């Protein structure tokens, strides 16, 4: 009688368990039914495993087989930049080379690449193949402009840009992205008598030139240092003359203006006017202006 | 008894006699060396080669620019390294196959570890994510883990 009640109790316990651990249903029920005949043996069916108390036996899911390493599935003409797109440590399953590294044991060979810590320690350049570098260059070309062709010798560079400023960027490894020694900027100028004072002046000027004062945004046409042809009375007059010349059959509008601006005669006229205004009147500049006007008005 | 006492005092008081004991075993280097044993103890490459082989037959486990000339922060990086090693040793208890390799690229910390397949993959993924997040928040820099798993340790020799 006592045994029976005990068994019912165990059965109910088993049922409780199967709400929590769905897989335990079978085992709990089995334990309850077998226990009626035998003496109440509460030990778990898994012999040798530690007693898990009221949780139930450990379910060992069958271990999944590991898949084939990547190197066995690599075609010969694959895209290597997909395997190593960025700097990464050596992965023996991804590199199809039979590399060995290390000091060999007596009458032996260097250890193989699987589990080889030496190959992981060293920096590798597997992400910098010639193909990868070409791809990088192609991507960067969008952001580059041509070097000005007139500055082909060092002498010419010095002439136009006598003051050279060197800013150094540092690549260093640490938790912060800033490097205090990158703040030092080098200024190079050819010799002048009072060197220290000149350096001081240049440093101050360099910093000052970067500052934009509030009143600078109120610059008007009269303040401009150079003459610019865009939006000037000269441009307006020229364009209106040309438009009137061509008025037969063509639609007025911005498209006409843009087309006119693109014509070589108009560009030449523009150059000559700018030259006259900026450089002042001289024999050659007036001659240039004359030629440009003749071409423009088709005389 | 008395004669001995007299001899003892004579050695101490007489300045020309000195008694110095030197034991050879104290002078031996014991750092990071596993001594030769029965021949049944498997050793990895890292354990088998002694510290004086670093630079000749062994590489460096930790790489950063602070030890170059004119660079700062060597002490900070070393302390970080020690902490990271202990942290990972404790988090992946009994799963590490070999020492950890720490690489620094810019301000990113890359921890390369070789593990044994002692835990199910889901637990590994959780622990890796946990380590990365915790260390990133702690050091305020991106921390990445590169883990490779092996069936068992790569044995170099038996000592």
PDB file of C-alpha atoms in Angstrom, chain B residues 35-137:
ATOM      1  CA  UNK B  35      61.201  19.114 -17.085  1.00  0.00           C
ATOM      2  CA  UNK B  36      61.934  15.779 -18.676  1.00  0.00           C
ATOM      3  CA  UNK B  37      59.797  13.008 -17.218  1.00  0.00           C
ATOM      4  CA  UNK B  38      58.737   9.471 -17.977  1.00  0.00           C
ATOM      5  CA  UNK B  39      57.894  10.055 -21.619  1.00  0.00           C
ATOM      6  CA  UNK B  40      54.112   9.919 -21.377  1.00  0.00           C
ATOM      7  CA  UNK B  41      53.387  13.614 -21.013  1.00  0.00           C
ATOM      8  CA  UNK B  42      52.346  15.250 -24.302  1.00  0.00           C
ATOM      9  CA  UNK B  43      53.604  18.777 -24.883  1.00  0.00           C
ATOM     10  CA  UNK B  44      52.609  21.405 -27.407  1.00  0.00           C
ATOM     11  CA  UNK B  45      55.229  23.322 -29.392  1.00  0.00           C
ATOM     12  CA  UNK B  46      54.717  26.302 -27.118  1.00  0.00           C
ATOM     13  CA  UNK B  47      55.361  24.333 -23.945  1.00  0.00           C
ATOM     14  CA  UNK B  48      58.221  22.282 -25.314  1.00  0.00           C
ATOM     15  CA  UNK B  49      60.429  25.199 -26.371  1.00  0.00           C
ATOM     16  CA  UNK B  50      62.000  27.168 -23.545  1.00  0.00           C
ATOM     17  CA  UNK B  51      61.906  30.985 -23.224  1.00  0.00           C
ATOM     18  CA  UNK B  52      65.443  31.478 -24.530  1.00  0.00           C
ATOM     19  CA  UNK B  53      64.172  30.166 -27.881  1.00  0.00           C
ATOM     20  CA  UNK B  54      61.845  33.150 -28.294  1.00  0.00           C
ATOM     21  CA  UNK B  55      62.992  35.047 -31.340  1.00  0.00           C
ATOM     22  CA  UNK B  56      64.900  32.036 -32.647  1.00  0.00           C
ATOM     23  CA  UNK B  57      62.479  29.138 -32.795  1.00  0.00           C
ATOM     24  CA  UNK B  58      59.363  30.689 -31.276  1.00  0.00           C
ATOM     25  CA  UNK B  59      57.402  33.782 -32.193  1.00  0.00           C
ATOM     26  CA  UNK B  60      55.757  36.340 -29.952  1.00  0.00           C
ATOM     27  CA  UNK B  61      52.305  35.737 -28.549  1.00  0.00           C
ATOM     28  CA  UNK B  62      51.397  39.408 -28.459  1.00  0.00           C
ATOM     29  CA  UNK B  63      51.996  42.051 -31.128  1.00  0.00           C
ATOM     30  CA  UNK B  64      51.713  45.795 -30.864  1.00  0.00           C
ATOM     31  CA  UNK B  65      53.725  48.859 -31.828  1.00  0.00           C
ATOM     32  CA  UNK B  66      54.437  50.135 -28.315  1.00  0.00           C
ATOM     33  CA  UNK B  67      57.789  48.394 -28.051  1.00  0.00           C
ATOM     34  CA  UNK B  68      59.243  50.220 -31.050  1.00  0.00           C
ATOM     35  CA  UNK B  69      61.525  53.186 -30.611  1.00  0.00           C
ATOM     36  CA  UNK B  70      59.784  56.407 -29.733  1.00  0.00           C
ATOM     37  CA  UNK B  71      56.388  54.827 -29.097  1.00  0.00           C
ATOM     38  CA  UNK B  72      54.401  55.103 -25.875  1.00  0.00           C
ATOM     39  CA  UNK B  73      52.045  52.864 -23.995  1.00  0.00           C
ATOM     40  CA  UNK B  74      54.065  49.668 -23.593  1.00  0.00           C
ATOM     41  CA  UNK B  75      53.124  49.150 -19.957  1.00  0.00           C
ATOM     42  CA  UNK B  76      49.411  49.697 -20.612  1.00  0.00           C
ATOM     43  CA  UNK B  77      49.409  47.183 -23.447  1.00  0.00           C
ATOM     44  CA  UNK B  78      51.197  44.603 -21.299  1.00  0.00           C
ATOM     45  CA  UNK B  79      48.695  44.940 -18.485  1.00  0.00           C
ATOM     46  CA  UNK B  80      45.829  44.629 -20.969  1.00  0.00           C
ATOM     47  CA  UNK B  81      47.393  41.488 -22.388  1.00  0.00           C
ATOM     48  CA  UNK B  82      47.709  39.841 -18.998  1.00  0.00           C
ATOM     49  CA  UNK B  83      44.120  40.638 -18.125  1.00  0.00           C
ATOM     50  CA  UNK B  84      42.790  39.356 -21.442  1.00  0.00           C
ATOM     51  CA  UNK B  85      44.700  36.099 -21.091  1.00  0.00           C
ATOM     52  CA  UNK B  86      43.373  35.406 -17.622  1.00  0.00           C
ATOM     53  CA  UNK B  87      39.861  36.387 -18.620  1.00  0.00           C
ATOM     54  CA  UNK B  88      39.762  34.017 -21.539  1.00  0.00           C
ATOM     55  CA  UNK B  89      41.438  31.232 -19.608  1.00  0.00           C
ATOM     56  CA  UNK B  90      38.646  31.468 -17.084  1.00  0.00           C
ATOM     57  CA  UNK B  91      35.764  31.954 -19.503  1.00  0.00           C
ATOM     58  CA  UNK B  92      36.660  29.009 -21.722  1.00  0.00           C
ATOM     59  CA  UNK B  93      37.564  26.751 -18.845  1.00  0.00           C
ATOM     60  CA  UNK B  94      39.324  23.572 -19.948  1.00  0.00           C
ATOM     61  CA  UNK B  95      38.683  24.315 -23.622  1.00  0.00           C
ATOM     62  CA  UNK B  96      41.894  26.045 -24.633  1.00  0.00           C
ATOM     63  CA  UNK B  97      44.266  23.967 -26.714  1.00  0.00           C
ATOM     64  CA  UNK B  98      47.140  26.405 -26.608  1.00  0.00           C
ATOM     65  CA  UNK B  99      48.165  29.902 -25.570  1.00  0.00           C
ATOM     66  CA  UNK B 100      46.228  32.883 -26.821  1.00  0.00           C
ATOM     67  CA  UNK B 101      47.671  35.148 -29.512  1.00  0.00           C
ATOM     68  CA  UNK B 102      46.809  38.828 -29.177  1.00  0.00           C
ATOM     69  CA  UNK B 103      47.180  41.149 -32.154  1.00  0.00           C
ATOM     70  CA  UNK B 104      46.487  44.843 -32.273  1.00  0.00           C
ATOM     71  CA  UNK B 105      45.520  46.515 -35.537  1.00  0.00           C
ATOM     72  CA  UNK B 106      45.098  50.240 -35.001  1.00  0.00           C
ATOM     73  CA  UNK B 107      42.849  50.415 -31.977  1.00  0.00           C
ATOM     74  CA  UNK B 108      41.261  47.031 -32.584  1.00  0.00           C
ATOM     75  CA  UNK B 109      42.189  44.086 -30.371  1.00  0.00           C
ATOM     76  CA  UNK B 110      42.129  40.704 -32.115  1.00  0.00           C
ATOM     77  CA  UNK B 111      42.300  37.645 -29.886  1.00  0.00           C
ATOM     78  CA  UNK B 112      43.178  34.449 -31.742  1.00  0.00           C
ATOM     79  CA  UNK B 113      42.470  31.285 -29.800  1.00  0.00           C
ATOM     80  CA  UNK B 114      42.724  27.585 -30.497  1.00  0.00           C
ATOM     81  CA  UNK B 115      40.001  25.647 -28.737  1.00  0.00           C
ATOM     82  CA  UNK B 116      39.102  22.023 -28.194  1.00  0.00           C
ATOM     83  CA  UNK B 117      35.653  20.784 -29.162  1.00  0.00           C
ATOM     84  CA  UNK B 118      34.553  20.235 -25.583  1.00  0.00           C
ATOM     85  CA  UNK B 119      31.414  22.355 -25.668  1.00  0.00           C
ATOM     86  CA  UNK B 120      28.487  22.359 -28.111  1.00  0.00           C
ATOM     87  CA  UNK B 121      28.833  25.096 -30.748  1.00  0.00           C
ATOM     88  CA  UNK B 122      25.954  27.153 -29.348  1.00  0.00           C
ATOM     89  CA  UNK B 123      27.746  27.536 -26.044  1.00  0.00           C
ATOM     90  CA  UNK B 124      30.913  28.522 -27.851  1.00  0.00           C
ATOM     91  CA  UNK B 125      29.102  31.211 -29.786  1.00  0.00           C
ATOM     92  CA  UNK B 126      27.563  32.577 -26.644  1.00  0.00           C
ATOM     93  CA  UNK B 127      30.879  32.709 -24.818  1.00  0.00           C
ATOM     94  CA  UNK B 128      32.618  34.351 -27.760  1.00  0.00           C
ATOM     95  CA  UNK B 129      29.934  37.041 -27.985  1.00  0.00           C
ATOM     96  CA  UNK B 130      30.028  37.554 -24.240  1.00  0.00           C
ATOM     97  CA  UNK B 131      33.820  37.960 -24.236  1.00  0.00           C
ATOM     98  CA  UNK B 132      33.802  40.371 -27.156  1.00  0.00           C
ATOM     99  CA  UNK B 133      31.094  42.598 -25.697  1.00  0.00           C
ATOM    100  CA  UNK B 134      32.495  42.663 -22.204  1.00  0.00           C
ATOM    101  CA  UNK B 135      36.068  43.365 -23.249  1.00  0.00           C
ATOM    102  CA  UNK B 136      34.964  46.036 -25.757  1.00  0.00           C
ATOM    103  CA  UNK B 137      33.064  47.869 -23.088  1.00  0.00           C
TER     104      UNK B 137
END
